[in-house]
Tab-separated table of C-alpha atoms in Angstrom:
chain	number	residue	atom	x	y	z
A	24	UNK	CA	59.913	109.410	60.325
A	25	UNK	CA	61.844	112.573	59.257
A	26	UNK	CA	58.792	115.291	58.406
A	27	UNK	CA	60.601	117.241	55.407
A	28	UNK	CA	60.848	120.737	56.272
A	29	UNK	CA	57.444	123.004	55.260
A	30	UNK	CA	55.616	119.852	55.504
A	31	UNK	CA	53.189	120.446	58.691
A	32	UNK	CA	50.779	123.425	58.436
A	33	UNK	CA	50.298	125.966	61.224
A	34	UNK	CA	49.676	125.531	63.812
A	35	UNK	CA	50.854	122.187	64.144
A	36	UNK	CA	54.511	122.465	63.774
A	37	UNK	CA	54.686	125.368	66.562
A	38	UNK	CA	52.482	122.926	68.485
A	39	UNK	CA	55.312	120.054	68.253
A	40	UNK	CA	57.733	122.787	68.541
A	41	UNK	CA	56.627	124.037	72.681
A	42	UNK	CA	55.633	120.681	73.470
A	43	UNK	CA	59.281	119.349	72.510
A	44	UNK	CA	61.200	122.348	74.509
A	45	UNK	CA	60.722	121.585	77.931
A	46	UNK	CA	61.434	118.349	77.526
A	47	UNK	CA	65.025	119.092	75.601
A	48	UNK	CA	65.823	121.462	77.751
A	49	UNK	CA	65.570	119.099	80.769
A	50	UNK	CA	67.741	116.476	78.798
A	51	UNK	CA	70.576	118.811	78.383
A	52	UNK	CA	70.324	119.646	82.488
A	53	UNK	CA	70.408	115.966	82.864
A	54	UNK	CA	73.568	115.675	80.269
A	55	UNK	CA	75.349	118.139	82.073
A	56	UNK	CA	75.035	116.708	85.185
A	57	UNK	CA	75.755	113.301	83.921
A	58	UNK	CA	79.158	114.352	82.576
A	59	UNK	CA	80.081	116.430	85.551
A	60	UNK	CA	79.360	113.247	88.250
A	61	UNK	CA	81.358	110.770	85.231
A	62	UNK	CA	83.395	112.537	83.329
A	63	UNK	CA	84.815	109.065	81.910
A	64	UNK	CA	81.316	108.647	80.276
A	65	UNK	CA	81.632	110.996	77.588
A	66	UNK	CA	83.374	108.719	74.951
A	67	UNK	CA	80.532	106.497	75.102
A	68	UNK	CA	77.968	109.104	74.740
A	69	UNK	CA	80.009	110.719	72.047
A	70	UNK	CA	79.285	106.903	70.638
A	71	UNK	CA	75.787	106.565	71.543
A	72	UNK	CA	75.284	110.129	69.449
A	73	UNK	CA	77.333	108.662	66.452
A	74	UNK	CA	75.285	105.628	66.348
A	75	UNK	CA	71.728	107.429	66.530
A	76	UNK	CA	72.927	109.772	63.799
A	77	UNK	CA	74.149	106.944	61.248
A	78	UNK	CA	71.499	104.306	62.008
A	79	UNK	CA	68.709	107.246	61.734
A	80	UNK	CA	70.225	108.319	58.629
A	81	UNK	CA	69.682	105.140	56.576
A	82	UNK	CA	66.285	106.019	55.348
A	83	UNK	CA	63.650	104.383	52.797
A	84	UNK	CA	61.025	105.715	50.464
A	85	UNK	CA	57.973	105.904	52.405
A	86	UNK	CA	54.992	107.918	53.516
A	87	UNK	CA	54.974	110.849	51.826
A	88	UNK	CA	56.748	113.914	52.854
A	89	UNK	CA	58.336	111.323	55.045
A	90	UNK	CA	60.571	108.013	55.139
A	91	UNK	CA	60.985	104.663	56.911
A	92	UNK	CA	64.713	103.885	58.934
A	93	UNK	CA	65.766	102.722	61.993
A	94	UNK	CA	65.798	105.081	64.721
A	95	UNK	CA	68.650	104.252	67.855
A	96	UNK	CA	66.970	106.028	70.426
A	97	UNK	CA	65.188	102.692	71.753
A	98	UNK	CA	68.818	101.840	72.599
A	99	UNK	CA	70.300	105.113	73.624
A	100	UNK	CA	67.562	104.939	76.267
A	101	UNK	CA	68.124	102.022	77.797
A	102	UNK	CA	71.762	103.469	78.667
A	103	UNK	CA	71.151	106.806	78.945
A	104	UNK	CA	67.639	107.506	80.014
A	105	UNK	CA	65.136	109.051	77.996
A	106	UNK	CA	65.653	112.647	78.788
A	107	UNK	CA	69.523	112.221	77.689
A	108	UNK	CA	68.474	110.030	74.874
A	109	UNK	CA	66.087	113.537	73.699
A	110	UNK	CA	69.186	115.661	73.753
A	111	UNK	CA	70.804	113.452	71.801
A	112	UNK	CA	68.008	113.325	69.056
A	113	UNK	CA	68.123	117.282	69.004
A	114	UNK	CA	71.721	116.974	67.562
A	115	UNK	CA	71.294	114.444	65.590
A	116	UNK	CA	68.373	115.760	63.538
A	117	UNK	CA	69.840	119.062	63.580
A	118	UNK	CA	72.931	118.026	61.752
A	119	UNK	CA	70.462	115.527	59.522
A	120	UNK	CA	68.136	118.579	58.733
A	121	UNK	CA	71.092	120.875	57.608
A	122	UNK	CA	73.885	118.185	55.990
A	123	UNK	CA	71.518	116.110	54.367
A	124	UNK	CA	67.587	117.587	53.932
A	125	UNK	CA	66.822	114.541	56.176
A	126	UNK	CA	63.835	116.678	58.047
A	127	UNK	CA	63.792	120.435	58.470
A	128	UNK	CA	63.607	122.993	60.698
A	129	UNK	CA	60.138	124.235	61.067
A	130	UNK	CA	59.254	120.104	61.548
A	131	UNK	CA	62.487	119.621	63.707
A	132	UNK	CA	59.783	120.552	66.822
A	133	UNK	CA	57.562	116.991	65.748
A	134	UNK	CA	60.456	114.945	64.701
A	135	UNK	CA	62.067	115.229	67.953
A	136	UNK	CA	58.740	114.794	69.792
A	137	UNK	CA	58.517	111.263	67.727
A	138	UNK	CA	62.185	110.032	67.285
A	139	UNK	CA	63.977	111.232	71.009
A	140	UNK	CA	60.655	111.768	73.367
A	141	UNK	CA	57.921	109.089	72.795
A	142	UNK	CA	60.163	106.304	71.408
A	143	UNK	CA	62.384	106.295	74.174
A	144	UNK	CA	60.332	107.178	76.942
A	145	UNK	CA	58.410	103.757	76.134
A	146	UNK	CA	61.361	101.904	75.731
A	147	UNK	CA	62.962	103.104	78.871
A	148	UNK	CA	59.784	101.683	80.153
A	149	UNK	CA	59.579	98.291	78.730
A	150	UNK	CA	63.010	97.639	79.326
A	151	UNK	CA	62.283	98.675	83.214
A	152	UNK	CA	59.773	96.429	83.555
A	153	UNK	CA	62.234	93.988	81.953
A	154	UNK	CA	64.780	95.001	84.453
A	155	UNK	CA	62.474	93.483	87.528
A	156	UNK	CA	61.900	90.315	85.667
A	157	UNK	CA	64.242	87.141	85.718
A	158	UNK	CA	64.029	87.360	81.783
A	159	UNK	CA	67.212	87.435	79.544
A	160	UNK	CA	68.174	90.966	79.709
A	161	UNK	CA	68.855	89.968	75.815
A	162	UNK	CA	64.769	89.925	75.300
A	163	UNK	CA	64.164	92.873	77.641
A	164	UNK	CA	66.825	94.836	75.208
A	165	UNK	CA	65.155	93.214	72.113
A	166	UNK	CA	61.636	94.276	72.820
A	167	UNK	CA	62.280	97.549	74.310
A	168	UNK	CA	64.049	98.733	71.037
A	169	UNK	CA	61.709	97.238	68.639
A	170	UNK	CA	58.505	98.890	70.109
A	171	UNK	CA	60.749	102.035	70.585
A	172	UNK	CA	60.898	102.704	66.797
A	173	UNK	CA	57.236	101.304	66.008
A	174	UNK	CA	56.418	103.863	68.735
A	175	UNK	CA	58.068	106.346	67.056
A	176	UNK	CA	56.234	105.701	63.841
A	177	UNK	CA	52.672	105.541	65.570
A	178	UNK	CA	53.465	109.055	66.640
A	179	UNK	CA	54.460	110.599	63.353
A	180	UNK	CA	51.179	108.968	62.019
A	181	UNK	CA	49.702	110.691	64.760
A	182	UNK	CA	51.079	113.900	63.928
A	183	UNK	CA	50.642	113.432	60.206
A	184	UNK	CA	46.508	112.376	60.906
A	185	UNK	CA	46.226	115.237	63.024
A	186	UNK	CA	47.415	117.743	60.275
A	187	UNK	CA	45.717	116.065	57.622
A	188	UNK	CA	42.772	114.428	58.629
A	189	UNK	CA	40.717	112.548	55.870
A	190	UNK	CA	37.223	113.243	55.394
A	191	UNK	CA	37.680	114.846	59.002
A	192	UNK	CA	38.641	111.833	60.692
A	193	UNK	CA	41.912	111.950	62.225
A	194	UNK	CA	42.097	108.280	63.091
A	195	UNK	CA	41.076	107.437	59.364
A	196	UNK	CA	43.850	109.470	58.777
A	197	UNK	CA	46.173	108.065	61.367
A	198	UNK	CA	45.584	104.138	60.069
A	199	UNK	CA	46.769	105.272	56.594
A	200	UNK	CA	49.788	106.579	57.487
A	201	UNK	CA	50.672	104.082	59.799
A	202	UNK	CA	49.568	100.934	57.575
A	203	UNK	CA	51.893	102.509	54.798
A	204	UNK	CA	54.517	102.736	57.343
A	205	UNK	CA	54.608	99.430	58.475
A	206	UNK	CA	55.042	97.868	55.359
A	207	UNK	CA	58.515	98.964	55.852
A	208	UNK	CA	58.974	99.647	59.610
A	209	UNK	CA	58.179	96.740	61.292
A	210	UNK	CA	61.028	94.613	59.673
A	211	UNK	CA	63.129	98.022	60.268
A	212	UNK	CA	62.104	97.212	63.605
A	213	UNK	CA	62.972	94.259	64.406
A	214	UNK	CA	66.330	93.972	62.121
A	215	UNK	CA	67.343	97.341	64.577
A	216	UNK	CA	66.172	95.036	67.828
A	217	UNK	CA	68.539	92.163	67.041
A	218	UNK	CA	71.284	95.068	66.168
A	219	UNK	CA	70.791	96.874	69.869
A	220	UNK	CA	70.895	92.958	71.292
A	221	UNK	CA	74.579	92.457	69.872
A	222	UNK	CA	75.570	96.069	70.659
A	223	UNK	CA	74.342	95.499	74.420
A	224	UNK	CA	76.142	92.583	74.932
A	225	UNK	CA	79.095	93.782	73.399
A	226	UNK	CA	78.911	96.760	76.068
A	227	UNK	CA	78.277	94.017	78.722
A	228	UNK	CA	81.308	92.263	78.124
A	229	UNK	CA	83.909	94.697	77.914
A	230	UNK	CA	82.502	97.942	79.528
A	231	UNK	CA	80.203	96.408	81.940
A	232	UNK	CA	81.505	98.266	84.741
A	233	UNK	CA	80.260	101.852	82.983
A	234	UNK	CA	77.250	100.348	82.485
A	235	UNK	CA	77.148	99.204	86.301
A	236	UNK	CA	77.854	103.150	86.861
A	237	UNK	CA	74.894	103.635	84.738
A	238	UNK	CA	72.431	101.645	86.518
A	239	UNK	CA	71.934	99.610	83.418
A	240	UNK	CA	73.683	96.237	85.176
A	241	UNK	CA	74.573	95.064	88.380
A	242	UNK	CA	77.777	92.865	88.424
A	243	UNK	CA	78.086	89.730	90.731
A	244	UNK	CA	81.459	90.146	92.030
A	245	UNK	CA	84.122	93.098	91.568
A	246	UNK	CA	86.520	90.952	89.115
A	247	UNK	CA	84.155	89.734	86.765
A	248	UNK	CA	82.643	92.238	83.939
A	249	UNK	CA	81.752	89.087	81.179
A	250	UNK	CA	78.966	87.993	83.734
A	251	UNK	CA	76.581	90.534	84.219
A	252	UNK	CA	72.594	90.453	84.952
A	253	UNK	CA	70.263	93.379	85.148
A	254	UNK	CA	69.713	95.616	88.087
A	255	UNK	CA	66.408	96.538	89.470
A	256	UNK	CA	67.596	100.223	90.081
A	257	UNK	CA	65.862	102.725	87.331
């Protein structure tokens, strides 16, 4: 998903670039707020970060001028919200684009638009929907981070189709970047959906009260945090 840096031709990058600002700047009102109501909620975002930034860092061989890897921001979203969640991508790909040439700068405008806007916005989404269901919150948290990071990938072959369109076709274009992504990304995909499942119930059992505080869980009774069940508040 990382767009190497020089990659995307004028105008496109600047394009990615104002479309992506807003929408950052909004997550880091909404991280500052966050942190000022729950101060105790730091360590875990501090985690959250850590996790996007190692998970997102294991990359493959891919399209070209870009690469196949799991993404975390499915996950980050379900705790933290999608506007957090892109915040949290703008450090992380910062720190990928300058430590190690995962990305760049000019193309840190699309990447972020891909990996911390799109992605998590839909998996907020699905796992909302999820949230007003009697379903296993297990499947809600499966599904949600799996189409997450395909999401993600549809966009950068969006991106990539619209820069360089074949024969003039931009969806031509878009269905051969994506079909050579998902030779890699949907078992990415899925491995990182099982991953967030065992992470989230993890959380459940021995932080569930934070993540009642989040809005993520409701808890039946005040002494219990091992039994938890989603709550219908977004």
């Amino acid at each position: 998903m990382h767009i190497m840096e020089g990659f995307l031709p004028s105008p496109w990058w600047q394009i990615w670039w104002i479309i992506s600002l807003p929408i950052v700047a909004y997550g880091v009102y909404k991280v500052a707020k966050l942190t000022k109501k729950m101060p105790e909620i730091k360590p875990l975002l501090a985690l959250v970060g850590a996790f996007v930034f190692v998970i997102s860092a294991l990359k493959l061989p891919s399209v070209t001028g870009s690469s196949s890897h799991p993404t975390g921001t499915g996950f980050s979203a379900i705790l933290f919200g999608p506007a957090i969640t892109s915040a949290i991508s703008v450090i992380v790909l910062v720190f990928q684009a300058l430590l190690l040439a995962h990305g760049g700068i000019t193309t840190l405008g699309a990447n972020i638009f891909s990996m911390g806007i799109v992605g998590p916005a839909i998996g907020f989404a699905i796992w909302w929907v999820f949230k007003k269901t009697r379903v296993n919150p297990s499947v809600g948290v499966f599904v949600a981070v799996a189409v997450a990071d395909l999401m993600t990938y549809i966009t950068t072959a969006f991106q990539l189709g619209l820069a360089f369109p074949t024969e003039g076709s931009v969806f031509t274009s878009f269905a051969t970047f994506f079909g050579i992504y998902a030779i890699t990304q949907i078992p990415i995909a899925i491995a990182e959906g099982f991953l967030a499942v065992l992470i989230f119930n993890f959380l459940s059992k021995y932080k569930g009260s934070i993540l009642q505080k989040l809005g993520v869980l409701k808890i039946p009774t005040a002494n219990t945090e091992r039994k938890v069940e989603p709550q219908n508040a977004v």
